[in-house]
Amino acid sequence: MVVIGIGLIVVLGGGAWAARHWARYPGAWGFAFGRGHRERRRALAAARGAARAWARRSEQDESWAGRELARAEAEREQRLADAARQLAALRAPGPGRRLDALGELTLFRHRLVIRTSAGTTRAIGLADLEVRFEPGRLNHSVYCVDATGRVHRARYPHSPPATDPDEPRYDEDRVRDFTVTVQNAIAEERSFRARLPGRLKEAEAELAELRADTGAVDTARERLARLRELNRRDPRREAARAALEEAREDWRKLTGRLPPG
């Protein structure tokens, strides 16, 4: 059953489809649904399909080129960020990762942190530090001497048995091994500091080179611009669009209504 009114169509079981179909082929009912105008509708649909196919192809090509540009930009930004982080780490290394700890001493890649009996902490750069181990009757000791000559003695009691059962006791080998670890870290830090000026120059030059190198991004941007221009001027795309406009105009002449593209 079909009920037709001005600007309104209700088709039981298919009203939404019929409304969309009539909107695509406007005019009297016979033009939109009648068998006599089936070929006219097919011609308009074919013209629409061809024009949209070229539009989709252009959009897909440009979308791919746009993604390539975005990828090139993201890769360049990532390289710049990595180089900037590397340079910042060389300029201000900070304490570095934690390597070991024993009692009141905590060893980091670039610093030794001392926890005092007053509950405060003091950090000494390893390049400016000397440490040595000395055994004792009651306590083993690790002496830490900074560049100013200031000495800190870290005590590691081992005997006699603790009057306080919660007070830790330290094996001599463990204290000696920790001292060696600190001494080796000091040697590595001094080597790092000796190489640092050269590494800074290299990192600064690398960052400057990366900032100046826009080749991949420029190439991708030019490819996208060139593709857009080619698509804009593509005679096949223009022919399809022209054919669609002609088909729309033919339908308007037939029905008095201009169909959508």
Short mmCIF file of C-alpha atoms in Angstrom, two decimals:
data_model
loop_
_atom_site.label_atom_id
_atom_site.label_comp_id
_atom_site.label_asym_id
_atom_site.label_seq_id
_atom_site.Cartn_x
_atom_site.Cartn_y
_atom_site.Cartn_z
CA MET A 1 0.00 0.00 0.00
CA VAL A 2 1.35 3.44 -0.95
CA VAL A 3 -0.04 6.75 0.26
CA ILE A 4 1.28 9.85 -1.55
CA GLY A 5 0.96 13.45 -0.35
CA ILE A 6 2.74 16.70 -1.10
CA GLY A 7 6.32 16.40 0.28
CA LEU A 8 5.39 13.20 2.16
CA ILE A 9 5.53 9.52 1.33
CA VAL A 10 4.64 6.63 3.55
CA VAL A 11 5.41 3.17 2.24
CA LEU A 12 4.39 0.38 4.56
CA GLY A 13 7.35 -1.95 5.11
CA GLY A 14 9.84 0.32 3.27
CA GLY A 15 9.10 3.97 3.94
CA ALA A 16 12.68 4.98 4.75
CA TRP A 17 14.06 3.41 1.59
CA ALA A 18 11.33 4.93 -0.56
CA ALA A 19 11.89 8.38 0.92
CA ARG A 20 15.61 8.19 0.22
CA HIS A 21 14.99 6.88 -3.29
CA TRP A 22 12.53 9.67 -4.06
CA ALA A 23 14.99 12.24 -2.75
CA ARG A 24 17.63 10.91 -5.14
CA TYR A 25 15.21 10.94 -8.07
CA PRO A 26 12.93 13.88 -7.36
CA GLY A 27 9.77 14.64 -9.31
CA ALA A 28 6.48 12.90 -9.79
CA TRP A 29 6.02 9.36 -8.51
CA GLY A 30 6.34 7.86 -11.96
CA PHE A 31 9.77 9.40 -12.54
CA ALA A 32 11.09 8.01 -9.25
CA PHE A 33 9.47 4.56 -9.33
CA GLY A 34 7.86 3.94 -12.71
CA ARG A 35 9.26 1.35 -15.10
CA GLY A 36 9.06 3.78 -17.99
CA HIS A 37 11.88 5.90 -16.58
CA ARG A 38 14.06 3.08 -15.30
CA GLU A 39 16.79 3.69 -17.89
CA ARG A 40 16.85 7.41 -17.03
CA ARG A 41 17.35 6.54 -13.39
CA ARG A 42 20.08 4.05 -14.27
CA ALA A 43 21.89 6.66 -16.36
CA LEU A 44 21.79 9.15 -13.48
CA ALA A 45 22.95 6.48 -11.02
CA ALA A 46 25.81 5.46 -13.33
CA ALA A 47 26.94 9.08 -13.67
CA ARG A 48 26.84 9.46 -9.90
CA GLY A 49 28.79 6.25 -9.41
CA ALA A 50 31.51 7.23 -11.86
CA ALA A 51 31.95 10.68 -10.35
CA ARG A 52 32.05 9.28 -6.82
CA ALA A 53 34.52 6.57 -7.81
CA TRP A 54 36.96 9.20 -9.07
CA ALA A 55 36.36 11.28 -5.95
CA ARG A 56 37.06 8.26 -3.72
CA ARG A 57 40.19 7.40 -5.67
CA SER A 58 41.47 10.97 -5.33
CA GLU A 59 40.63 11.04 -1.62
CA GLN A 60 42.35 7.70 -1.03
CA ASP A 61 45.50 8.78 -2.88
CA GLU A 62 45.62 12.08 -1.02
CA SER A 63 44.86 10.37 2.29
CA TRP A 64 47.79 7.98 1.75
CA ALA A 65 50.10 10.88 0.89
CA GLY A 66 48.83 12.77 3.93
CA ARG A 67 49.61 9.80 6.18
CA GLU A 68 53.10 9.57 4.69
CA LEU A 69 53.63 13.25 5.47
CA ALA A 70 52.37 12.78 9.04
CA ARG A 71 54.65 9.76 9.47
CA ALA A 72 57.68 11.69 8.18
CA GLU A 73 56.88 14.58 10.52
CA ALA A 74 56.40 12.26 13.50
CA GLU A 75 59.66 10.42 12.81
CA ARG A 76 61.54 13.70 12.55
CA GLU A 77 60.01 14.96 15.80
CA GLN A 78 60.94 11.69 17.52
CA ARG A 79 64.54 11.92 16.34
CA LEU A 80 64.72 15.53 17.49
CA ALA A 81 63.26 14.64 20.88
CA ASP A 82 65.70 11.73 21.34
CA ALA A 83 68.68 13.90 20.40
CA ALA A 84 67.52 16.70 22.70
CA ARG A 85 67.10 14.26 25.61
CA GLN A 86 70.56 12.83 25.00
CA LEU A 87 72.09 16.30 24.98
CA ALA A 88 70.20 17.29 28.15
CA ALA A 89 71.41 14.11 29.88
CA LEU A 90 75.01 14.97 28.99
CA ARG A 91 74.67 18.57 30.14
CA ALA A 92 73.02 17.62 33.44
CA PRO A 93 73.57 13.90 34.13
CA GLY A 94 71.92 13.96 37.55
CA PRO A 95 72.60 11.12 39.98
CA GLY A 96 71.95 8.41 37.41
CA ARG A 97 70.60 4.96 38.17
CA ARG A 98 71.07 3.35 41.56
CA LEU A 99 73.94 0.82 41.57
CA ASP A 100 74.24 -0.42 45.15
CA ALA A 101 73.72 0.53 48.78
CA LEU A 102 75.21 -0.48 52.11
CA GLY A 103 74.31 1.07 55.42
CA GLU A 104 74.40 4.82 55.22
CA LEU A 105 75.94 4.90 51.73
CA THR A 106 73.93 4.67 48.48
CA LEU A 107 75.82 4.52 45.22
CA PHE A 108 74.37 6.00 42.01
CA ARG A 109 75.88 6.14 38.55
CA HIS A 110 77.30 9.64 39.07
CA ARG A 111 77.02 10.30 42.82
CA LEU A 112 77.46 8.79 46.26
CA VAL A 113 74.72 9.76 48.71
CA ILE A 114 75.62 9.77 52.40
CA ARG A 115 72.94 9.56 55.09
CA THR A 116 74.20 11.24 58.25
CA SER A 117 73.37 10.37 61.83
CA ALA A 118 71.31 13.58 61.98
CA GLY A 119 69.00 12.16 59.31
CA THR A 120 70.18 14.46 56.51
CA THR A 121 71.74 13.40 53.23
CA ARG A 122 74.73 14.64 51.31
CA ALA A 123 75.52 13.85 47.67
CA ILE A 124 79.09 13.85 46.37
CA GLY A 125 79.97 13.64 42.70
CA LEU A 126 82.00 10.51 42.08
CA ALA A 127 84.66 12.30 40.02
CA ASP A 128 85.56 14.35 43.11
CA LEU A 129 85.62 11.42 45.54
CA GLU A 130 88.18 9.09 47.08
CA VAL A 131 87.14 6.04 49.11
CA ARG A 132 89.07 3.43 51.03
CA PHE A 133 88.27 0.47 53.24
CA GLU A 134 89.78 -0.16 56.68
CA PRO A 135 89.00 -3.16 58.89
CA GLY A 136 88.54 -2.65 62.63
CA ARG A 137 88.13 -4.66 65.79
CA LEU A 138 84.55 -3.51 66.34
CA ASN A 139 83.67 -1.75 63.09
CA HIS A 140 84.75 -1.94 59.49
CA SER A 141 85.04 1.53 57.96
CA VAL A 142 84.66 3.10 54.54
CA TYR A 143 86.27 6.53 54.40
CA CYS A 144 84.88 8.98 51.83
CA VAL A 145 87.01 12.05 51.04
CA ASP A 146 85.62 14.81 48.80
CA ALA A 147 87.55 17.33 46.71
CA THR A 148 87.82 19.78 49.63
CA GLY A 149 89.45 17.15 51.86
CA ARG A 150 86.36 16.72 53.99
CA VAL A 151 86.15 13.14 55.32
CA HIS A 152 83.12 11.05 56.12
CA ARG A 153 83.53 7.70 57.87
CA ALA A 154 80.81 5.12 57.27
CA ARG A 155 80.81 2.53 60.07
CA TYR A 156 79.84 -1.11 59.64
CA PRO A 157 79.80 -2.93 63.01
CA HIS A 158 80.61 -6.62 63.02
CA SER A 159 81.53 -7.59 66.62
CA PRO A 160 81.05 -8.10 69.52
CA PRO A 161 77.43 -9.35 69.36
CA ALA A 162 74.99 -6.50 69.14
CA THR A 163 73.50 -5.19 72.36
CA ASP A 164 70.59 -4.08 70.19
CA PRO A 165 69.23 -7.15 68.35
CA ASP A 166 67.83 -4.89 65.61
CA GLU A 167 71.21 -3.30 64.88
CA PRO A 168 72.63 -4.76 61.66
CA ARG A 169 75.98 -6.52 61.45
CA TYR A 170 78.15 -6.49 58.31
CA ASP A 171 80.40 -9.15 56.91
CA GLU A 172 83.88 -7.89 56.02
CA ASP A 173 83.77 -9.27 52.49
CA ARG A 174 80.47 -7.49 51.83
CA VAL A 175 81.92 -4.16 52.95
CA ARG A 176 85.10 -4.72 50.94
CA ASP A 177 83.08 -5.64 47.83
CA PHE A 178 80.92 -2.54 48.24
CA THR A 179 84.05 -0.38 48.51
CA VAL A 180 85.43 -1.90 45.32
CA THR A 181 82.13 -1.23 43.57
CA VAL A 182 82.34 2.43 44.59
CA GLN A 183 85.97 2.67 43.49
CA ASN A 184 85.14 1.19 40.09
CA ALA A 185 82.21 3.59 39.72
CA ILE A 186 84.58 6.46 40.49
CA ALA A 187 86.96 5.28 37.76
CA GLU A 188 84.10 5.02 35.26
CA GLU A 189 82.85 8.47 36.20
CA ARG A 190 86.26 10.04 35.68
CA SER A 191 86.48 8.40 32.28
CA PHE A 192 82.99 9.67 31.49
CA ARG A 193 83.95 13.20 32.53
CA ALA A 194 87.13 13.08 30.44
CA ARG A 195 85.10 12.15 27.35
CA LEU A 196 82.23 14.51 28.14
CA PRO A 197 83.41 17.65 26.24
CA GLY A 198 83.81 15.67 23.03
CA ARG A 199 80.49 13.90 23.49
CA LEU A 200 78.77 17.23 24.13
CA LYS A 201 80.11 18.64 20.88
CA GLU A 202 78.97 15.56 18.99
CA ALA A 203 75.49 15.68 20.53
CA GLU A 204 75.13 19.40 19.83
CA ALA A 205 76.23 18.89 16.23
CA GLU A 206 73.85 15.96 15.79
CA LEU A 207 70.90 17.98 17.11
CA ALA A 208 71.76 20.93 14.85
CA GLU A 209 72.03 18.59 11.86
CA LEU A 210 68.67 17.00 12.62
CA ARG A 211 67.02 20.40 12.93
CA ALA A 212 68.42 21.45 9.56
CA ASP A 213 67.46 18.20 7.85
CA THR A 214 63.87 18.56 6.63
CA GLY A 215 64.43 16.51 3.49
CA ALA A 216 62.04 13.64 4.20
CA VAL A 217 59.29 15.97 5.38
CA ASP A 218 59.77 18.32 2.43
CA THR A 219 59.63 15.40 0.00
CA ALA A 220 56.42 14.05 1.55
CA ARG A 221 54.84 17.52 1.58
CA GLU A 222 55.75 18.12 -2.06
CA ARG A 223 54.36 14.69 -3.00
CA LEU A 224 51.03 15.52 -1.36
CA ALA A 225 50.84 18.95 -3.01
CA ARG A 226 51.71 17.47 -6.40
CA LEU A 227 49.11 14.73 -6.03
CA ARG A 228 46.42 17.22 -5.08
CA GLU A 229 47.21 19.31 -8.14
CA LEU A 230 47.22 16.25 -10.43
CA ASN A 231 43.87 15.16 -9.06
CA ARG A 232 42.47 18.63 -9.45
CA ARG A 233 43.49 18.71 -13.11
CA ASP A 234 42.82 15.04 -13.94
CA PRO A 235 40.76 15.15 -17.19
CA ARG A 236 39.07 11.81 -16.37
CA ARG A 237 37.84 13.13 -13.05
CA GLU A 238 36.63 16.33 -14.68
CA ALA A 239 34.93 14.31 -17.42
CA ALA A 240 33.10 12.22 -14.82
CA ARG A 241 31.98 15.34 -12.97
CA ALA A 242 30.84 16.93 -16.24
CA ALA A 243 28.91 13.78 -17.17
CA LEU A 244 27.17 13.85 -13.79
CA GLU A 245 26.19 17.49 -14.21
CA GLU A 246 24.84 16.70 -17.66
CA ALA A 247 22.81 13.78 -16.28
CA ARG A 248 21.42 15.97 -13.50
CA GLU A 249 20.44 18.64 -16.00
CA ASP A 250 18.74 16.04 -18.20
CA TRP A 251 16.73 14.90 -15.20
CA ARG A 252 15.77 18.47 -14.39
CA LYS A 253 14.56 19.00 -17.94
CA LEU A 254 12.52 15.80 -17.68
CA THR A 255 10.99 16.34 -14.24
CA GLY A 256 11.43 20.01 -13.41
CA ARG A 257 13.45 18.99 -10.35
CA LEU A 258 17.29 19.02 -10.07
CA PRO A 259 18.51 15.83 -8.39
CA PRO A 260 21.39 15.77 -5.91
CA GLY A 261 24.85 14.91 -7.13
#
